[in-house]
Amino acid sequence: MATFNISDLYTPATFTLIAVFIYQYILYPAVFSPLSKIPKAHWSCSISPAWILWARFKSRENRTLHAAHQQHGPIVRVGPNELSVNSVEVVKTIYQGGFEKHQWYSVFNNYGVPCTFSSLQAKHHSLRKRWVSHVYSKSYINASPALAAQAHTILNKRLLPLIQASTRASQQPHGVDVHSLFCAAAMDFISGYCFGASRRADFIRRRAYRSHWLTLYFTRKGHSFFAQELPRLSNALRLVGVRLTPSWVDAANRELEAWCKERSDGAIRFLEREARGEEEAALDTKDDPVVVRALLAGIEKEVRTSGEASLVYDTAIRQRHLSVASEVFDHVLAGQETTGVALTYLSYHLSQSLDLQRELREELLTLKPNMRLDRDGKVKHPDSKQLDGLPILHAVVMETIRRYAPAGGPEPRVTPQSSPTRIGPYEVPGGVRVSASAYNLHRDETAFPDPEKWDHTRWLQPRGTPEMDDSSGDEGSKSDINRHFWGFSSGGRMCLGSNFAVHEIKLIIAAIYSNYTSHIVDDEGIEPTDAYTGHPKSNYLYLRFERVVGD
C-alpha cells in the first residue's frame, strides 16, 4: 500500500512558486504588459529598475535620459513601471490632464506635514495653492508696495554697495563669488516676501552664516536618493539599525527647519499682535510678511467654509503653525537656489561679451525712471511693466533658464488608475510613473537649433513666428519656442513662484548692468551638475565688476 508523505507536495509547490515568480516579474513585464510595446532605454528596463536607479544614484539621470530619447524616440520605458517622455504634445496629456503626483514628492513634506509642492492629490494641491497664488501673480507682484520697498532696501543697502566696494583699489585682486552672492540676494528677496523685512535672512551681509547655511542646504540636497527612490527599503533598514542616509543629514535638516520655523512663527506672532492693535499695521510696507499673511487668511477662510469637513483639516487646520512653516520652507529653499543659479549663469554669459552688455545697458537706460545710480549711490525702482517689456533683458533671462533650467530634472506623475491612458501611440495602464523634464524638452533641436549653445537671439524673433527659415518645409522647424519652453513646468501644478523669480532676476540684472560691467576672473567648474536642481560643479563663479562712467 502506497504511503503519502507531505514532502511529496514540496516539489510541485516549489515549481508553482517559481513559475508564478517568472511570470509576474519576467514574462509579464517583458512580454505581456502593455508597456512591452514601448522602446526600452536598456535591455533590463522591462524587468528591473536598476538601470535608471543607478543613473539617479550616480547623478547622471538628465544626460542619460537625453541619450535614451535621442536613440529611441519621445517615449521611452526606463523601468518595469516607469516611462520617460520628451514631447510637447505628450506633456500636455500628462501635466494638463490631471495626473496625480508620484510618491517621490513626499520627501518635500516639512515638519511632517505637506505643502503645496508635496501634495500628491490634485484637490489637496489646488486648495493649498489658492491660499497663496494671488500674491505670486504677475499683476500682484508688479503692483506690490511691500515688494517694492523690500527690493529698494536689498538693492540700495545690501547688493549694490557690496558690488561698489569690490571695485575699490584696496580690494585687489578684484573678484566676487557671484554664485554665493546671488543665492544670498535671492534668499533675501524671497525670505523678505514671506516673513517681512525685519525677519528676512539678510544673507548678503551675513556672509559667514550664509556659508554655513548653504553647507547645510547642500548636505540636505545631496543625500535624498534613498528617501525618494527607495523609501521602503530605507525605512525597513532603519528599523534594524542600518541607516542609508547618514545621521548628520538629519541634523542638517533639523537645523534648517528650526531656522525657518523661527521666522515663520515670528511672522505669525507679529500678525496676531497687529490684529490686536499691539503693533503698527505693516500691510503694504517692507515689514509686511506677505506670504505668511496670505496663508493665514486662506486657512482661516477654509475653517469658516469647511471646518472639520475640510480636506486639509488634519494638517493645515489642526497644525496651522506647522503647515505655514512647511509652505514657506519650501518657498525659501526653492527660491534661493533656482534664482541664484539662473543669475549666476546669466552673469557668466554676459561677462563673455562687452558688446552684449553695452546693448543691454542701452536698453535698460530707456526705463523711466532708469536704474542709474544717483549722487547718493541709490537706484530708483523702475516701472515693473516697462522692465518686463524690455526685449533683450527678456531674451537673456529666457535663454539662461532654457539652457540651464535650474529645476531641470524629471517631474514624476502617475497615470490614472481608473482606466488606461493614451500616451502618444501607446495605451498605458494605471499606476505607471511617467516623467518629462525641462532638460530634455529644452534640447529639442526642432525648436532650439544647436541647443547646447547659449544664444539669446533665438528669443528676439517676433513672438508667435517661426525661428527657422520657412523654406525648410519641415513643420517641426516652425515650432514656436515659447510653446517648447518648460522652465517652470506647465498646467495646474506649474511653479508657483515663476513670476516672482523672473521679476527679481530682471530687477537684479537691471540694477547691476545699468551701472557696471562684469568680467570673468575664475570660472573653473562652471559646468552644471546633473540633478533635479543643478548648480555649478565648483559652487562658485568669480567675476570682477567695473563702474560704468560717462556712458
Coordinates of C-alpha atoms in Angstrom, one line a residue:
M1 CA 0.0 0.0 0.0
A2 CA 1.4 3.4 -1.0
T3 CA 2.1 5.9 1.7
F4 CA 1.6 9.6 1.5
N5 CA 4.4 11.8 2.5
I6 CA 4.0 15.6 2.9
S7 CA 7.3 16.1 1.3
D8 CA 5.7 14.9 -2.0
L9 CA 4.0 18.3 -2.1
Y10 CA 7.2 20.3 -1.9
T11 CA 8.4 19.7 -5.5
P12 CA 5.1 20.8 -7.3
A13 CA 4.6 23.7 -4.8
T14 CA 8.1 24.9 -5.4
F15 CA 7.7 24.7 -9.2
T16 CA 4.4 26.5 -8.9
L17 CA 6.0 29.3 -6.9
I18 CA 8.9 29.6 -9.4
A19 CA 6.5 29.7 -12.3
V20 CA 4.4 32.4 -10.7
F21 CA 7.6 34.4 -10.0
I22 CA 8.9 34.1 -13.5
Y23 CA 5.5 35.1 -15.0
Q24 CA 5.0 38.0 -12.6
Y25 CA 8.4 39.5 -12.7
I26 CA 9.9 38.5 -16.1
L27 CA 7.4 37.2 -18.6
Y28 CA 4.5 39.6 -17.9
P29 CA 6.5 42.9 -17.8
A30 CA 8.8 41.8 -20.7
V31 CA 6.2 40.2 -23.0
F32 CA 2.6 40.6 -22.0
S33 CA 2.5 44.1 -20.3
P34 CA 1.1 47.0 -22.5
L35 CA 4.4 48.7 -21.7
S36 CA 6.3 45.9 -23.5
K37 CA 5.4 47.7 -26.8
I38 CA 7.3 50.8 -25.8
P39 CA 11.0 51.1 -26.7
K40 CA 13.3 50.3 -23.8
A41 CA 16.2 52.6 -22.8
H42 CA 18.2 49.5 -21.8
W43 CA 17.6 45.8 -22.2
S44 CA 16.9 45.3 -18.5
C45 CA 14.3 48.1 -18.1
S46 CA 11.3 45.8 -18.6
I47 CA 12.2 43.6 -15.7
S48 CA 14.3 45.8 -13.3
P49 CA 14.5 49.5 -12.3
A50 CA 18.2 49.0 -11.6
W51 CA 19.3 50.9 -14.8
I52 CA 17.5 54.1 -14.0
L53 CA 18.1 53.9 -10.3
W54 CA 21.9 53.6 -10.9
A55 CA 21.8 56.7 -13.2
R56 CA 20.0 58.7 -10.4
F57 CA 22.3 57.4 -7.7
K58 CA 25.4 58.5 -9.8
S59 CA 23.8 61.9 -10.5
R60 CA 23.6 61.5 -14.3
E61 CA 19.9 61.0 -14.9
N62 CA 19.3 64.0 -17.1
R63 CA 22.0 63.3 -19.7
T64 CA 21.3 59.5 -19.5
L65 CA 17.6 60.1 -20.4
H66 CA 18.6 62.6 -23.1
A67 CA 20.7 60.0 -24.8
A68 CA 17.9 57.4 -24.4
H69 CA 15.4 59.8 -26.1
Q70 CA 17.8 60.6 -28.9
Q71 CA 18.2 56.9 -29.6
H72 CA 14.7 55.6 -29.0
G73 CA 12.3 58.5 -29.5
P74 CA 10.0 60.7 -27.5
I75 CA 8.5 57.9 -25.3
V76 CA 10.9 55.5 -23.6
R77 CA 10.5 52.8 -21.0
V78 CA 13.1 53.2 -18.2
G79 CA 11.8 50.7 -15.7
P80 CA 9.2 47.9 -15.4
N81 CA 6.6 50.5 -14.4
E82 CA 8.1 53.8 -15.5
L83 CA 8.2 55.9 -18.6
S84 CA 10.2 59.0 -19.7
V85 CA 8.6 61.3 -22.2
N86 CA 10.0 64.1 -24.4
S87 CA 7.2 65.6 -26.4
V88 CA 5.3 68.8 -26.1
E89 CA 2.0 67.1 -27.0
V90 CA 2.5 64.2 -24.5
V91 CA 3.4 66.8 -21.8
K92 CA 0.0 68.3 -22.3
T93 CA -1.6 65.0 -21.8
I94 CA 0.3 64.4 -18.6
Y95 CA 0.7 67.7 -16.9
Q96 CA -2.6 69.3 -18.0
G97 CA -4.6 66.1 -17.8
G98 CA -4.9 65.8 -14.0
F99 CA -2.3 63.1 -13.4
E100 CA -1.5 62.9 -9.7
K101 CA 2.0 63.5 -8.4
H102 CA 4.2 60.5 -7.6
Q103 CA 5.1 59.5 -4.1
W104 CA 8.6 60.8 -4.9
Y105 CA 7.4 64.3 -3.8
S106 CA 6.7 63.2 -0.3
V107 CA 10.3 63.9 0.7
F108 CA 9.3 67.6 0.4
N109 CA 6.9 67.3 3.3
N110 CA 8.4 69.5 6.0
Y111 CA 7.8 69.2 9.8
G112 CA 5.8 66.0 9.0
V113 CA 3.1 67.9 7.1
P114 CA 2.7 68.5 3.3
C115 CA 3.0 71.8 1.5
T116 CA 1.6 72.8 -1.9
F117 CA 4.6 71.3 -3.8
S118 CA 4.5 68.0 -2.0
S119 CA 0.7 67.5 -2.1
L120 CA 0.1 64.3 -4.1
Q121 CA -3.6 64.7 -4.8
A122 CA -4.8 67.4 -7.1
K123 CA -7.7 68.5 -4.9
H124 CA -5.4 69.0 -1.9
H125 CA -2.9 70.8 -4.1
S126 CA -5.5 73.1 -5.6
L127 CA -6.8 74.1 -2.2
R128 CA -3.4 75.0 -0.8
K129 CA -2.4 76.8 -4.0
R130 CA -5.5 79.1 -3.8
W131 CA -4.3 80.4 -0.5
V132 CA -1.1 82.0 -1.9
S133 CA -1.4 82.0 -5.7
H134 CA -2.7 85.6 -5.8
V135 CA 0.4 87.0 -4.1
Y136 CA 2.6 85.3 -6.7
S137 CA 0.6 86.5 -9.7
K138 CA 2.4 88.9 -12.1
S139 CA -0.2 91.7 -11.5
Y140 CA 0.2 91.5 -7.7
I141 CA 4.0 91.4 -7.9
N142 CA 4.1 94.4 -10.3
A143 CA 1.9 96.4 -8.0
S144 CA 3.1 95.3 -4.6
P145 CA 4.2 98.2 -2.4
A146 CA 5.7 95.7 0.1
L147 CA 7.9 94.0 -2.5
A148 CA 9.0 97.4 -4.0
A149 CA 10.0 98.6 -0.5
Q150 CA 11.8 95.4 0.2
A151 CA 13.6 95.5 -3.2
H152 CA 14.7 99.1 -2.6
T153 CA 16.4 98.1 0.7
I154 CA 18.0 94.9 -0.8
L155 CA 19.4 96.7 -3.8
N156 CA 20.4 100.0 -2.3
K157 CA 21.6 99.0 1.1
R158 CA 22.9 95.5 0.5
L159 CA 23.7 94.4 -3.0
L160 CA 24.9 97.5 -4.9
P161 CA 27.1 98.8 -2.0
L162 CA 28.9 95.4 -1.9
I163 CA 29.5 95.4 -5.6
Q164 CA 30.7 99.0 -5.5
A165 CA 33.1 98.2 -2.6
S166 CA 34.5 95.3 -4.7
T167 CA 35.7 97.9 -7.3
R168 CA 37.9 99.8 -4.9
A169 CA 41.7 99.7 -5.4
S170 CA 42.1 98.3 -1.9
Q171 CA 40.2 95.2 -2.9
Q172 CA 42.8 93.9 -5.4
P173 CA 42.9 91.3 -6.7
H174 CA 39.3 92.0 -7.6
G175 CA 36.7 89.3 -7.7
V176 CA 33.3 88.5 -6.2
D177 CA 31.9 85.0 -5.9
V178 CA 28.6 85.8 -7.6
H179 CA 27.1 82.4 -7.2
S180 CA 27.1 82.7 -3.4
L181 CA 26.1 86.4 -3.6
F182 CA 23.2 85.8 -6.0
C183 CA 21.9 82.9 -3.8
A184 CA 22.1 85.3 -0.9
A185 CA 20.2 88.1 -2.8
A186 CA 17.6 85.6 -3.9
M187 CA 17.2 84.4 -0.3
D188 CA 16.9 88.0 0.9
F189 CA 14.1 88.6 -1.6
I190 CA 12.1 85.5 -1.0
S191 CA 12.5 85.5 2.8
G192 CA 11.5 89.1 3.0
Y193 CA 8.4 88.5 0.9
C194 CA 7.5 85.5 3.1
F195 CA 8.4 86.8 6.6
G196 CA 8.7 90.6 6.3
A197 CA 12.0 92.6 6.0
S198 CA 12.8 92.5 9.7
R199 CA 12.7 88.7 9.7
R200 CA 14.4 88.1 6.4
A201 CA 17.6 86.1 6.1
D202 CA 19.9 89.1 5.4
F203 CA 22.4 86.7 3.7
I204 CA 24.0 89.4 1.6
R205 CA 25.5 91.0 4.7
R206 CA 25.8 87.8 6.9
R207 CA 28.4 86.1 4.7
A208 CA 29.7 83.7 7.4
Y209 CA 26.2 82.4 8.3
R210 CA 25.3 82.3 4.6
S211 CA 28.2 80.0 4.0
H212 CA 27.2 77.8 6.9
W213 CA 23.5 77.7 5.8
L214 CA 24.4 76.8 2.2
T215 CA 26.6 73.9 3.6
L216 CA 23.6 72.6 5.4
Y217 CA 21.4 73.0 2.4
F218 CA 23.8 71.1 0.1
T219 CA 24.1 68.4 2.7
R220 CA 20.3 68.0 2.6
K221 CA 20.1 68.2 -1.1
G222 CA 22.9 65.7 -1.8
H223 CA 21.5 62.8 0.3
S224 CA 17.9 62.5 -0.9
F225 CA 18.3 59.5 -3.2
F226 CA 17.3 56.7 -0.8
A227 CA 14.4 58.7 0.8
Q228 CA 13.0 59.5 -2.6
E229 CA 13.7 56.5 -4.7
L230 CA 13.8 53.6 -2.2
P231 CA 11.8 54.8 0.8
R232 CA 10.5 51.3 1.9
L233 CA 14.0 49.8 1.9
S234 CA 15.4 52.9 3.7
N235 CA 12.7 52.7 6.4
A236 CA 12.9 49.0 6.8
L237 CA 16.7 49.0 7.3
R238 CA 16.4 51.9 9.7
L239 CA 14.2 49.7 11.9
V240 CA 17.1 47.3 12.3
G241 CA 19.7 50.0 12.9
V242 CA 21.0 50.4 9.3
R243 CA 21.0 54.0 8.0
L244 CA 21.3 54.5 4.3
T245 CA 21.1 58.3 4.9
P246 CA 23.8 59.5 7.4
S247 CA 22.5 60.8 10.7
W248 CA 24.3 64.2 10.1
V249 CA 22.0 64.7 7.2
D250 CA 19.0 64.6 9.6
A251 CA 20.9 67.0 11.8
A252 CA 21.3 69.4 8.9
N253 CA 17.6 69.2 8.1
R254 CA 16.6 69.9 11.7
E255 CA 18.8 73.0 11.8
L256 CA 17.4 74.3 8.5
E257 CA 13.8 73.6 9.7
A258 CA 14.4 75.3 13.0
W259 CA 15.9 78.4 11.2
C260 CA 12.7 78.7 9.0
K261 CA 10.2 77.9 11.8
E262 CA 11.7 80.7 14.0
R263 CA 11.0 83.2 11.3
S264 CA 7.6 81.7 10.4
D265 CA 6.4 81.7 14.0
G266 CA 7.8 85.2 14.4
A267 CA 5.7 86.4 11.5
I268 CA 2.6 84.7 12.8
R269 CA 3.1 86.3 16.3
F270 CA 3.6 89.7 14.7
L271 CA 0.3 89.4 12.7
E272 CA -1.5 88.3 15.8
R273 CA -0.3 91.3 17.7
E274 CA -1.1 93.5 14.7
A275 CA -4.7 92.1 14.7
R276 CA -5.0 93.0 18.4
G277 CA -3.7 96.6 17.7
E278 CA -0.5 95.9 19.6
E279 CA 1.7 96.5 16.6
E280 CA 1.7 99.2 13.9
A281 CA 0.0 97.9 10.8
A282 CA 2.6 96.6 8.3
L283 CA 0.3 95.9 5.4
D284 CA 2.0 97.1 2.2
T285 CA 5.2 98.1 3.9
K286 CA 8.6 96.5 3.8
D287 CA 7.8 94.7 7.1
D288 CA 4.7 93.0 5.7
P289 CA 5.0 89.2 5.7
V290 CA 3.1 88.9 2.5
V291 CA 3.1 85.2 2.1
V292 CA 2.5 84.3 5.7
R293 CA -0.4 86.8 5.8
A294 CA -1.9 85.2 2.8
L295 CA -1.5 81.7 4.2
L296 CA -3.2 82.5 7.5
A297 CA -6.1 84.3 5.7
G298 CA -6.5 81.3 3.4
I299 CA -6.5 78.8 6.3
E300 CA -9.0 80.9 8.3
K301 CA -11.3 81.1 5.3
E302 CA -11.1 77.3 5.0
V303 CA -12.0 76.9 8.7
R304 CA -15.1 79.1 8.2
T305 CA -16.3 77.4 5.0
S306 CA -15.5 73.8 5.6
G307 CA -14.4 73.3 9.2
E308 CA -13.8 69.6 10.1
A309 CA -15.0 68.5 6.7
S310 CA -12.0 70.2 5.0
L311 CA -9.7 68.0 3.0
V312 CA -6.8 69.6 4.9
Y313 CA -8.4 69.6 8.4
D314 CA -5.8 67.2 9.9
T315 CA -2.8 69.2 8.6
A316 CA -3.4 72.8 7.7
I317 CA -6.2 73.5 10.3
R318 CA -5.2 71.3 13.2
Q319 CA -1.5 72.0 12.7
R320 CA -1.7 75.6 11.5
H321 CA 1.7 76.8 12.5
L322 CA 3.5 73.7 11.1
S323 CA 1.6 74.0 7.9
V324 CA 2.5 77.6 7.4
A325 CA 6.2 76.8 8.2
S326 CA 6.1 73.8 5.8
E327 CA 4.8 76.0 3.0
V328 CA 7.3 78.9 3.4
F329 CA 10.2 76.5 4.0
D330 CA 9.5 75.1 0.5
H331 CA 9.3 78.6 -0.9
V332 CA 12.6 79.9 0.6
L333 CA 14.6 76.7 -0.2
A334 CA 13.5 76.6 -3.8
G335 CA 13.5 80.4 -4.3
Q336 CA 17.1 80.9 -3.2
E337 CA 18.7 78.1 -5.2
T338 CA 16.9 78.3 -8.6
T339 CA 17.0 82.1 -8.8
G340 CA 20.6 82.2 -7.6
V341 CA 21.7 79.6 -10.2
A342 CA 19.9 81.5 -13.0
L343 CA 21.6 84.7 -12.0
T344 CA 24.9 83.0 -11.9
Y345 CA 24.7 81.6 -15.4
L346 CA 23.2 84.8 -16.8
S347 CA 26.0 86.9 -15.5
Y348 CA 28.5 84.3 -16.7
H349 CA 27.3 84.7 -20.3
L350 CA 27.0 88.5 -20.1
S351 CA 30.6 88.6 -18.8
Q352 CA 31.8 87.0 -22.0
S353 CA 30.6 89.8 -24.2
L354 CA 31.1 93.5 -23.5
D355 CA 29.1 94.2 -26.7
L356 CA 26.1 92.4 -25.3
Q357 CA 26.5 94.2 -22.0
R358 CA 26.5 97.5 -23.8
E359 CA 23.4 96.6 -25.8
L360 CA 21.6 95.5 -22.7
R361 CA 22.7 98.7 -20.8
E362 CA 21.4 100.9 -23.6
E363 CA 18.1 99.2 -23.4
L364 CA 18.0 99.4 -19.6
L365 CA 18.6 103.1 -19.7
T366 CA 15.3 103.6 -21.7
L367 CA 13.4 102.8 -18.5
K368 CA 11.6 105.7 -16.9
P369 CA 12.9 106.1 -14.3
N370 CA 16.0 104.2 -15.2
M371 CA 18.3 102.4 -12.7
R372 CA 21.4 104.5 -12.9
L373 CA 23.0 105.3 -9.5
D374 CA 22.3 108.8 -8.4
R375 CA 24.6 111.1 -6.4
D376 CA 23.7 109.3 -3.2
G377 CA 24.6 105.9 -4.7
K378 CA 20.9 104.8 -4.9
V379 CA 18.8 103.5 -7.8
K380 CA 15.1 104.1 -8.3
H381 CA 12.6 101.3 -8.6
P382 CA 11.6 101.1 -12.3
D383 CA 8.1 100.6 -13.6
S384 CA 7.6 96.9 -13.5
K385 CA 5.6 96.7 -16.7
Q386 CA 8.4 98.6 -18.6
L387 CA 11.0 96.3 -17.1
D388 CA 9.1 93.2 -18.1
G389 CA 8.7 94.6 -21.7
L390 CA 12.5 95.0 -22.5
P391 CA 13.2 92.5 -25.3
I392 CA 17.0 92.0 -24.8
L393 CA 16.6 91.6 -21.0
H394 CA 13.7 89.2 -21.5
A395 CA 15.8 87.2 -24.1
V396 CA 18.8 86.8 -21.9
V397 CA 16.7 85.6 -19.0
M398 CA 14.7 83.2 -21.0
E399 CA 17.7 81.7 -22.8
T400 CA 19.5 81.2 -19.5
I401 CA 16.5 79.4 -18.0
R402 CA 16.2 77.3 -21.2
R403 CA 19.9 76.4 -21.4
Y404 CA 20.5 75.8 -17.7
A405 CA 17.0 75.1 -16.4
P406 CA 17.7 75.5 -12.6
A407 CA 14.9 72.9 -11.9
G408 CA 15.6 70.8 -15.0
G409 CA 15.1 67.2 -13.7
P410 CA 12.2 64.9 -14.3
E411 CA 8.8 65.8 -12.8
P412 CA 7.2 62.4 -12.0
R413 CA 3.4 61.8 -12.3
V414 CA 1.3 58.7 -12.1
T415 CA -1.2 57.5 -14.8
P416 CA -4.8 57.4 -13.6
Q417 CA -6.0 54.1 -12.0
S418 CA -9.5 54.4 -13.4
S419 CA -8.7 53.3 -17.0
P420 CA -5.8 53.0 -19.5
T421 CA -4.5 56.3 -20.8
R422 CA -3.3 57.0 -24.3
I423 CA 0.2 58.5 -24.2
G424 CA 1.3 59.1 -27.7
P425 CA 0.5 56.0 -29.7
Y426 CA 0.5 53.7 -26.6
E427 CA -2.2 52.6 -24.2
V428 CA -0.7 52.9 -20.7
P429 CA -2.3 51.2 -17.7
G430 CA -2.9 53.0 -14.4
G431 CA -0.3 53.4 -11.8
V432 CA 2.6 53.9 -14.1
R433 CA 5.3 56.5 -13.2
V434 CA 5.7 59.0 -16.1
S435 CA 8.0 62.0 -16.3
A436 CA 9.1 64.8 -18.5
S437 CA 12.0 67.2 -17.9
A438 CA 12.9 70.7 -18.9
Y439 CA 16.5 69.4 -19.5
N440 CA 15.2 67.2 -22.4
L441 CA 12.4 69.5 -23.7
H442 CA 14.8 72.4 -24.0
R443 CA 17.2 70.3 -26.1
D444 CA 14.6 69.7 -28.9
E445 CA 16.5 70.7 -32.0
T446 CA 13.4 71.4 -34.0
A447 CA 12.6 74.3 -31.6
F448 CA 16.1 75.1 -30.4
P449 CA 18.7 74.6 -33.1
D450 CA 22.2 73.9 -31.6
P451 CA 20.6 73.5 -28.2
E452 CA 23.8 73.4 -26.1
K453 CA 24.7 76.9 -27.3
W454 CA 23.6 79.8 -25.2
D455 CA 22.0 82.1 -27.8
H456 CA 19.8 84.9 -26.6
T457 CA 18.9 86.0 -30.1
R458 CA 16.6 83.0 -30.6
W459 CA 14.2 84.8 -28.3
L460 CA 14.3 88.1 -30.2
Q461 CA 12.2 86.8 -33.1
P462 CA 8.7 88.2 -33.1
R463 CA 6.6 86.1 -30.7
G464 CA 4.4 83.6 -32.4
T465 CA 6.6 83.4 -35.6
P466 CA 8.9 80.6 -36.6
E467 CA 12.5 81.0 -35.7
M468 CA 13.7 78.9 -38.6
D469 CA 13.6 79.6 -42.3
D470 CA 10.2 78.6 -43.7
S471 CA 11.8 77.3 -46.8
S472 CA 12.9 74.2 -45.0
G473 CA 9.4 72.8 -45.3
D474 CA 9.7 71.0 -42.0
E475 CA 6.8 71.7 -39.8
G476 CA 8.8 70.7 -36.8
S477 CA 11.3 73.5 -37.5
K478 CA 8.5 76.1 -37.3
S479 CA 7.6 75.3 -33.7
D480 CA 7.1 78.4 -31.6
I481 CA 9.9 78.3 -29.0
N482 CA 7.6 79.7 -26.4
R483 CA 5.5 76.6 -26.7
H484 CA 8.5 74.4 -26.1
F485 CA 9.7 76.4 -23.1
W486 CA 9.2 74.4 -19.9
G487 CA 11.4 76.1 -17.4
F488 CA 8.6 76.4 -14.9
S489 CA 6.7 73.2 -15.8
S490 CA 3.0 73.6 -17.0
G491 CA -0.6 73.0 -16.0
G492 CA -2.2 73.5 -12.7
R493 CA 1.0 72.4 -10.8
M494 CA 3.5 74.6 -12.6
C495 CA 6.0 76.6 -10.5
L496 CA 4.1 78.8 -8.0
G497 CA 6.9 81.4 -7.8
S498 CA 7.7 81.7 -11.5
N499 CA 6.5 85.3 -11.8
F500 CA 8.4 86.3 -8.6
A501 CA 11.6 84.6 -9.8
V502 CA 11.6 86.3 -13.2
H503 CA 10.8 89.7 -11.7
E504 CA 13.6 89.6 -9.2
I505 CA 16.1 88.2 -11.8
K506 CA 15.2 91.1 -14.1
L507 CA 15.4 93.6 -11.3
I508 CA 18.8 92.5 -10.1
I509 CA 20.3 92.3 -13.6
A510 CA 18.9 95.7 -14.4
A511 CA 20.3 97.3 -11.2
I512 CA 23.8 95.8 -11.8
Y513 CA 24.2 96.2 -15.6
S514 CA 22.8 99.7 -15.7
N515 CA 25.9 100.7 -13.7
Y516 CA 28.6 98.1 -14.0
T517 CA 30.4 95.9 -16.5
S518 CA 31.4 92.4 -15.4
H519 CA 34.4 90.3 -16.3
I520 CA 35.3 86.7 -15.6
V521 CA 38.0 86.1 -13.0
D522 CA 37.6 82.4 -12.3
D523 CA 35.1 80.1 -13.9
E524 CA 36.6 76.7 -13.2
G525 CA 33.9 74.2 -12.6
I526 CA 31.1 76.3 -14.0
E527 CA 29.6 73.2 -15.8
P528 CA 26.3 72.4 -14.2
T529 CA 25.7 69.4 -12.1
D530 CA 23.3 66.7 -13.4
A531 CA 20.5 66.8 -10.8
Y532 CA 16.8 67.7 -10.3
T533 CA 18.1 71.2 -9.4
G534 CA 21.5 71.8 -10.9
H535 CA 24.2 74.3 -9.9
P536 CA 27.9 74.9 -10.9
K537 CA 30.0 71.9 -10.0
S538 CA 32.5 74.1 -8.2
N539 CA 29.7 76.0 -6.4
Y540 CA 31.4 79.3 -7.3
L541 CA 31.9 81.9 -10.1
Y542 CA 34.2 84.8 -9.5
L543 CA 33.5 88.0 -11.5
R544 CA 35.2 91.4 -11.5
F545 CA 33.0 94.5 -11.7
E546 CA 33.9 97.9 -13.1
R547 CA 31.8 101.0 -12.7
V548 CA 30.5 102.5 -16.0
V549 CA 31.4 106.1 -16.3
G550 CA 30.1 108.6 -18.8
D551 CA 28.2 106.0 -20.9

